[in-house]
Amino acid sequence: MGREFASAAARWFHLPKMSLRPEIVAICRRNLSPENINWFKDNIPTIKQITSDYRELLDNRDVEAVYISVPHNLHQEFYCAALEAGKHLMAEKPFGIDKKANDAIIAGIGRHPDRFVRCSSQFMFFPAVQRIGRMIEADDFGRIIEVNVGFLHCSDLDPSKEINWKRMVEFNGEYGCMGDLGPHVCAVPFRAGWIPLNVRAVLSNIMPERPDGKGRTVSCETWDNATLLCQAKDARSGDVFPFTLRTQRISPGQKNNWYIEVLGTKACAKFSTNDTNTLEILEYTGGEQRWQKISMGQEVPFESITHSIFQFGVSDAILQMWAGFLYEFDNGKPFTRFSGCVTPEETTLWHRLFTAALKSHKTGATVALE
C-alpha cells in the first residue's frame, strides 16, 4: 500500500484542479533490503530520508503528514506516536487491533485536535458508489427496505497457502476477517447514517491449520468468514431495517469482490467491483419494475484528465481517496458528503459492531451494540 500511495502521488498531475500536492520526502521500512527500498529510490527523487526506525521519521521536521500501513497490533503505538510528534495522519483500517486500542487512539486524537486524521477505504470513490451516495443525499431511495454489503475473497481457499500475520490472532486480532475486510463494507452505510442497533453473527474458521513455510503445520485461529445480520436505524428518518454484512476470505469463485445493494421504496441500486463500470438501478414509479444497467466511466468527485467515457480502476480509486484526504485537509471540509475519507468516529462505530459480533457468535444470541 505504500507503493500504491507513492504511485498516486506521482500521478498528481492527473488531477488538474487540486490546489494541494503531496511530496514524498521520507519512507520507513522495517527491512531496508534492496528489494524493499530500491523501487522507492529509483522512482521518487524527492525522498531525502530512508529509515527502519519510525521514530526517526516522526522526528523529521520536513514531514507534515504520514501514511501508516502496519499490522493491526502496531496501530495504537504508531498512530499515537505520530499524533504526539505533531503529524497529520492517514491511517489504515481497522484503526486499532480491538476496541481498547481504538479507544486509546481516539483519546490521542482528542488530546491533539489540531491534527487532521482520517482512515483509508478506497471503494467509496468508485463512480457507481459516488452515484449511490448522491442518491442517498437526495433521498432518492425513499424508505430503506434493506441494505446488503460485503467483501468476498477466495485467497485462502488453498489449504497449502502459508500462514501470514493476517491469520495470527496476536497480529491481526480476534476480529479476523471482520477487522481486515469489514471496515471497507462499513464505509458507505455508516457515512449514510445507517447505524447498526444490534447484531447476530455467524463466524467460521474453515482452515484451522496452515503450513508455516518451515515444514510444519501450525494453528490458524482467526475467523475466515463472517456473516452479520443487523437491525440498522436510518439516522435521518428513524426507520429500522435489515442490514447484512459479509466478509469472507474463503468465498469460492471470488477474487476481490466488494459489493453494495440498497433496496428502497422508490429506488434500488446494486454495485460490485466484479463489474466496476456498471451500476444497476431500479426506479419504481408504478407499473412494471425493471432493472437498468448504467455504464459509469469517470464520474469522479475530483476531476481528472481522463475522458469521461473511459473505465475506472482500483488505482484510480486510490488516487481519488488521497485527493479526498488532501482536499478536506486544505479546505476544512470534504468536497461532498461521500468524497471524504473515513473519520475516526466512523472507525469507533465499526469497533462497536465487531466487538458485539464476537460476543454474538460466542453466545449464539443477538447482541445490542454498546
C-alpha positions as CSV (number, residue, x, y, z in Angstrom):
1,M,0.0,0.0,0.0
2,G,3.0,2.3,0.5
3,R,3.8,1.8,-3.2
4,E,0.2,2.4,-4.1
5,F,0.2,5.8,-2.4
6,A,3.6,6.7,-3.8
7,S,2.3,5.9,-7.3
8,A,-0.8,8.1,-6.6
9,A,1.4,11.0,-5.6
10,A,3.4,10.6,-8.8
11,R,0.2,10.8,-10.8
12,W,-1.0,14.0,-9.1
13,F,-0.8,16.0,-12.3
14,H,-3.7,13.7,-13.3
15,L,-5.9,16.0,-11.1
16,P,-5.6,19.4,-12.7
17,K,-7.9,21.3,-10.3
18,M,-6.3,20.2,-7.0
19,S,-4.8,23.1,-5.0
20,L,-2.6,21.0,-2.8
21,R,0.1,18.5,-4.0
22,P,1.8,15.8,-1.9
23,E,5.5,15.3,-2.0
24,I,7.0,12.2,-0.5
25,V,10.2,13.1,1.4
26,A,10.7,10.1,3.7
27,I,9.9,6.3,4.0
28,C,10.2,3.9,6.8
29,R,10.6,0.1,6.3
30,R,11.5,-2.4,9.0
31,N,13.6,-4.3,6.4
32,L,15.8,-2.0,4.3
33,S,16.9,-4.7,1.9
34,P,17.4,-3.5,-1.7
35,E,14.3,-5.5,-2.7
36,N,12.2,-3.3,-0.3
37,I,13.6,0.1,-1.0
38,N,15.1,0.3,-4.5
39,W,11.7,0.8,-6.1
40,F,11.2,3.9,-3.9
41,K,14.7,5.2,-4.5
42,D,14.6,4.6,-8.3
43,N,11.2,6.2,-8.8
44,I,10.8,9.0,-6.2
45,P,13.6,11.6,-6.4
46,T,12.1,13.8,-3.6
47,I,12.9,11.2,-0.9
48,K,15.5,12.5,1.5
49,Q,15.2,10.0,4.3
50,I,15.1,6.2,4.4
51,T,15.0,4.6,7.8
52,S,14.0,1.5,9.6
53,D,13.1,3.4,12.8
54,Y,9.7,5.1,12.6
55,R,10.7,7.4,15.4
56,E,13.4,8.9,13.2
57,L,10.9,9.6,10.5
58,L,8.5,11.2,13.0
59,D,11.4,13.4,14.2
60,N,11.8,14.7,10.7
61,R,10.6,18.3,10.6
62,D,10.1,18.1,6.8
63,V,7.4,15.5,7.3
64,E,4.0,17.2,7.8
65,A,1.7,14.1,7.3
66,V,2.3,10.4,7.5
67,Y,0.6,7.4,6.0
68,I,0.9,4.4,8.2
69,S,0.3,0.8,7.0
70,V,1.4,-1.7,9.6
71,P,-0.1,-4.9,11.1
72,H,-3.1,-4.2,13.4
73,N,-1.2,-4.9,16.7
74,L,1.0,-1.8,16.0
75,H,-1.8,0.7,15.2
76,Q,-2.1,2.1,18.7
77,E,1.6,2.6,19.2
78,F,2.4,4.1,15.8
79,Y,-0.7,6.2,15.4
80,C,-0.5,7.7,18.9
81,A,3.3,8.4,18.3
82,A,2.5,10.2,15.1
83,L,0.0,12.4,16.8
84,E,2.4,13.2,19.7
85,A,5.0,14.1,17.1
86,G,2.7,16.7,15.6
87,K,2.0,14.9,12.3
88,H,-1.3,14.7,10.4
89,L,-2.3,11.1,9.8
90,M,-3.8,8.9,7.2
91,A,-4.2,5.6,8.9
92,E,-5.1,2.1,7.8
93,K,-8.1,0.0,9.0
94,P,-9.2,-1.3,11.4
95,F,-7.7,1.7,13.3
96,G,-6.6,-0.4,16.2
97,I,-6.5,-4.1,16.8
98,D,-9.5,-4.0,19.1
99,K,-11.9,-1.6,20.7
100,K,-9.5,-0.9,23.6
101,A,-6.8,0.1,21.1
102,N,-9.3,2.2,19.1
103,D,-10.4,4.0,22.3
104,A,-6.7,4.8,23.0
105,I,-6.2,6.2,19.5
106,I,-9.4,8.3,19.7
107,A,-8.2,9.6,23.1
108,G,-4.9,10.6,21.4
109,I,-6.8,12.5,18.7
110,G,-8.8,14.3,21.5
111,R,-5.5,15.4,23.0
112,H,-4.4,16.9,19.7
113,P,-7.4,18.4,18.0
114,D,-5.2,20.3,15.6
115,R,-4.1,17.1,13.9
116,F,-6.0,16.0,10.8
117,V,-6.7,12.3,11.0
118,R,-8.6,10.0,8.6
119,C,-8.6,6.3,7.7
120,S,-8.4,4.8,4.3
121,S,-11.1,2.9,2.3
122,Q,-10.9,3.4,-1.4
123,F,-14.1,1.7,-2.5
124,M,-16.3,4.7,-1.7
125,F,-14.6,6.5,-4.5
126,F,-15.7,4.3,-7.4
127,P,-18.0,6.3,-9.7
128,A,-21.0,4.0,-9.2
129,V,-20.7,4.3,-5.4
130,Q,-20.4,8.1,-5.8
131,R,-23.7,8.0,-7.7
132,I,-25.3,5.9,-5.0
133,G,-24.0,8.5,-2.5
134,R,-25.7,11.3,-4.4
135,M,-28.9,9.2,-4.5
136,I,-28.7,8.8,-0.7
137,E,-28.2,12.6,-0.2
138,A,-31.2,13.3,-2.5
139,D,-33.4,10.8,-0.6
140,D,-34.0,9.0,-4.0
141,F,-34.4,5.6,-2.3
142,G,-37.4,6.6,-0.2
143,R,-37.8,4.4,2.8
144,I,-35.0,1.9,3.1
145,I,-36.2,-1.7,2.9
146,E,-32.9,-3.5,3.2
147,V,-29.1,-2.9,2.8
148,N,-26.6,-5.7,2.0
149,V,-22.9,-5.1,1.8
150,G,-19.9,-7.4,1.6
151,F,-16.3,-8.1,0.6
152,L,-15.5,-11.6,-0.7
153,H,-12.1,-13.2,-1.4
154,C,-11.1,-16.7,-2.3
155,S,-7.4,-16.1,-1.4
156,D,-7.4,-18.6,1.5
157,L,-9.3,-21.5,-0.3
158,D,-6.0,-23.2,-0.9
159,P,-5.1,-25.2,2.2
160,S,-1.4,-25.2,1.2
161,K,-1.2,-21.4,1.5
162,E,1.4,-20.5,4.1
163,I,0.1,-18.7,7.2
164,N,0.9,-15.0,7.4
165,W,0.3,-12.2,10.0
166,K,-3.4,-11.7,9.0
167,R,-4.0,-15.3,10.1
168,M,-2.5,-14.9,13.5
169,V,-4.6,-13.5,16.4
170,E,-1.6,-11.8,18.1
171,F,-1.0,-9.6,15.0
172,N,-4.4,-9.4,13.3
173,G,-6.7,-9.5,16.3
174,E,-9.7,-11.5,17.3
175,Y,-11.9,-9.9,14.7
176,G,-10.2,-12.0,12.0
177,C,-11.7,-11.2,8.6
178,M,-14.0,-8.6,10.1
179,G,-11.1,-6.4,11.1
180,D,-9.3,-6.8,7.8
181,L,-12.3,-6.6,5.3
182,G,-15.1,-5.3,7.5
183,P,-14.1,-1.6,7.6
184,H,-14.5,-1.4,3.8
185,V,-18.0,-2.8,3.8
186,C,-19.0,-0.4,6.7
187,A,-17.7,2.8,5.0
188,V,-20.7,3.7,2.8
189,P,-23.5,2.6,5.1
190,F,-22.0,4.4,8.1
191,R,-21.5,7.6,6.0
192,A,-25.1,7.3,5.0
193,G,-26.1,7.3,8.7
194,W,-27.3,3.7,8.7
195,I,-26.4,2.8,12.2
196,P,-26.5,-0.9,13.4
197,L,-28.5,-1.3,16.6
198,N,-27.7,-5.0,17.2
199,V,-26.1,-8.0,15.5
200,R,-26.5,-11.7,15.2
201,A,-23.1,-13.0,13.9
202,V,-22.0,-16.4,12.5
203,L,-18.2,-16.7,12.2
204,S,-16.3,-19.5,10.6
205,N,-12.8,-20.8,11.0
206,I,-12.7,-23.0,7.9
207,M,-9.0,-23.7,7.8
208,P,-7.9,-24.2,11.4
209,E,-4.4,-25.2,10.4
210,R,-1.9,-23.9,7.8
211,P,1.7,-24.7,6.8
212,D,4.3,-22.3,8.3
213,G,6.7,-22.4,5.4
214,K,9.3,-24.3,7.5
215,G,7.9,-27.8,7.0
216,R,5.5,-27.7,9.9
217,T,1.7,-27.2,10.3
218,V,0.5,-24.5,12.8
219,S,-2.8,-23.4,14.2
220,C,-4.7,-20.8,12.2
221,E,-7.0,-19.2,14.8
222,T,-8.5,-16.2,13.0
223,W,-12.0,-16.2,11.5
224,D,-12.0,-16.9,7.8
225,N,-15.6,-15.9,7.1
226,A,-18.2,-13.8,8.9
227,T,-21.9,-13.0,8.2
228,L,-23.5,-10.3,10.3
229,L,-27.3,-9.7,10.4
230,C,-28.2,-6.5,12.0
231,Q,-31.1,-4.2,12.5
232,A,-30.0,-0.7,11.4
233,K,-31.6,2.7,12.0
234,D,-31.7,5.4,9.4
235,A,-30.4,8.5,11.3
236,R,-32.4,10.8,9.1
237,S,-35.8,9.1,9.1
238,G,-35.6,6.9,12.2
239,D,-36.7,3.9,10.2
240,V,-35.3,0.5,11.2
241,F,-34.4,-2.1,8.5
242,P,-32.4,-5.3,8.0
243,F,-28.7,-4.8,7.3
244,T,-26.4,-7.7,6.3
245,L,-22.6,-7.6,6.2
246,R,-20.5,-10.4,4.8
247,T,-16.7,-10.6,5.0
248,Q,-15.1,-13.7,3.6
249,R,-11.6,-14.8,2.8
250,I,-12.8,-18.2,1.6
251,S,-15.6,-17.5,-0.9
252,P,-15.2,-19.9,-3.9
253,G,-15.1,-18.2,-7.3
254,Q,-14.4,-14.7,-5.9
255,K,-11.2,-12.8,-6.2
256,N,-11.7,-9.2,-4.8
257,N,-15.5,-8.6,-4.9
258,W,-16.6,-5.6,-2.8
259,Y,-20.4,-5.0,-3.3
260,I,-23.3,-3.0,-2.1
261,E,-27.1,-3.4,-2.5
262,V,-29.6,-0.8,-1.4
263,L,-33.3,-1.5,-1.6
264,G,-35.8,1.3,-1.1
265,T,-39.5,2.0,-1.7
266,K,-38.7,4.5,-4.5
267,A,-35.5,3.2,-5.9
268,C,-32.9,0.4,-5.6
269,A,-29.2,0.2,-6.6
270,K,-26.6,-2.6,-6.9
271,F,-22.9,-2.4,-7.5
272,S,-20.0,-4.9,-7.4
273,T,-16.3,-4.5,-8.2
274,N,-16.7,-7.6,-10.3
275,D,-18.1,-5.2,-12.9
276,T,-16.6,-1.9,-11.9
277,N,-18.0,0.1,-14.8
278,T,-21.7,-0.9,-14.2
279,L,-24.3,0.5,-11.8
280,E,-27.7,-1.3,-11.6
281,I,-30.7,0.9,-10.7
282,L,-34.4,0.2,-10.4
283,E,-36.7,3.2,-10.1
284,Y,-40.3,2.4,-9.1
285,T,-42.9,4.8,-10.4
286,G,-45.8,2.4,-10.9
287,G,-46.3,-0.4,-13.4
288,E,-43.7,-3.0,-14.3
289,Q,-40.4,-2.9,-12.4
290,R,-37.2,-3.0,-14.5
291,W,-33.6,-3.0,-13.5
292,Q,-31.4,-0.8,-15.8
293,K,-27.7,-1.0,-16.2
294,I,-25.7,2.2,-16.5
295,S,-22.1,2.4,-17.8
296,M,-20.3,4.8,-15.5
297,G,-17.0,5.9,-16.9
298,Q,-15.1,8.7,-15.0
299,E,-17.8,10.1,-12.8
300,V,-15.5,11.2,-10.0
301,P,-15.6,13.9,-7.3
302,F,-12.1,15.2,-8.2
303,E,-11.8,15.9,-11.9
304,S,-9.1,14.0,-13.7
305,I,-7.6,14.4,-17.2
306,T,-9.1,11.0,-18.2
307,H,-12.0,11.4,-20.6
308,S,-15.4,10.8,-19.0
309,I,-16.2,7.7,-21.2
310,F,-13.2,5.6,-20.0
311,Q,-13.4,2.9,-17.5
312,F,-12.3,3.3,-13.8
313,G,-10.0,1.1,-11.8
314,V,-8.6,0.5,-8.3
315,S,-5.6,2.7,-8.8
316,D,-8.0,5.5,-9.8
317,A,-10.0,5.0,-6.6
318,I,-6.8,5.2,-4.5
319,L,-5.9,8.4,-6.3
320,Q,-9.4,9.8,-5.6
321,M,-9.2,8.8,-2.0
322,W,-5.9,10.6,-1.5
323,A,-7.4,13.6,-3.2
324,G,-10.3,13.4,-0.8
325,F,-7.8,13.4,2.1
326,L,-5.9,16.4,0.9
327,Y,-8.9,18.4,-0.2
328,E,-10.5,18.1,3.2
329,F,-7.2,18.9,4.9
330,D,-6.8,22.0,2.8
331,N,-10.4,23.2,2.9
332,G,-11.6,22.1,6.3
333,K,-14.5,20.1,5.0
334,P,-15.0,17.3,2.4
335,F,-15.9,18.3,-1.2
336,T,-19.1,16.3,-0.9
337,R,-20.5,14.0,1.8
338,F,-19.3,10.8,0.2
339,S,-15.9,12.2,-1.1
340,G,-14.3,12.4,2.3
341,C,-12.2,9.6,3.8
342,V,-13.3,7.6,6.8
343,T,-13.5,9.6,10.0
344,P,-12.2,8.5,13.4
345,E,-15.8,8.5,14.7
346,E,-16.8,6.0,12.0
347,T,-14.0,3.7,13.0
348,T,-15.3,3.7,16.5
349,L,-18.7,2.5,15.2
350,W,-17.2,-0.5,13.4
351,H,-15.3,-1.5,16.5
352,R,-18.5,-1.5,18.5
353,L,-20.1,-3.7,15.8
354,F,-17.2,-6.2,15.5
355,T,-16.9,-6.4,19.3
356,A,-20.6,-7.2,19.6
357,A,-20.3,-9.7,16.7
358,L,-17.7,-11.7,18.7
359,K,-20.0,-11.8,21.6
360,S,-22.9,-12.8,19.5
361,H,-21.1,-15.7,17.9
362,K,-19.9,-16.9,21.3
363,T,-23.3,-16.8,22.9
364,G,-25.4,-17.6,19.8
365,A,-27.6,-14.7,20.6
366,T,-28.4,-11.3,19.1
367,V,-26.3,-8.6,20.9
368,A,-27.1,-4.9,21.1
369,L,-24.3,-2.5,20.3
370,E,-23.0,-0.6,23.3
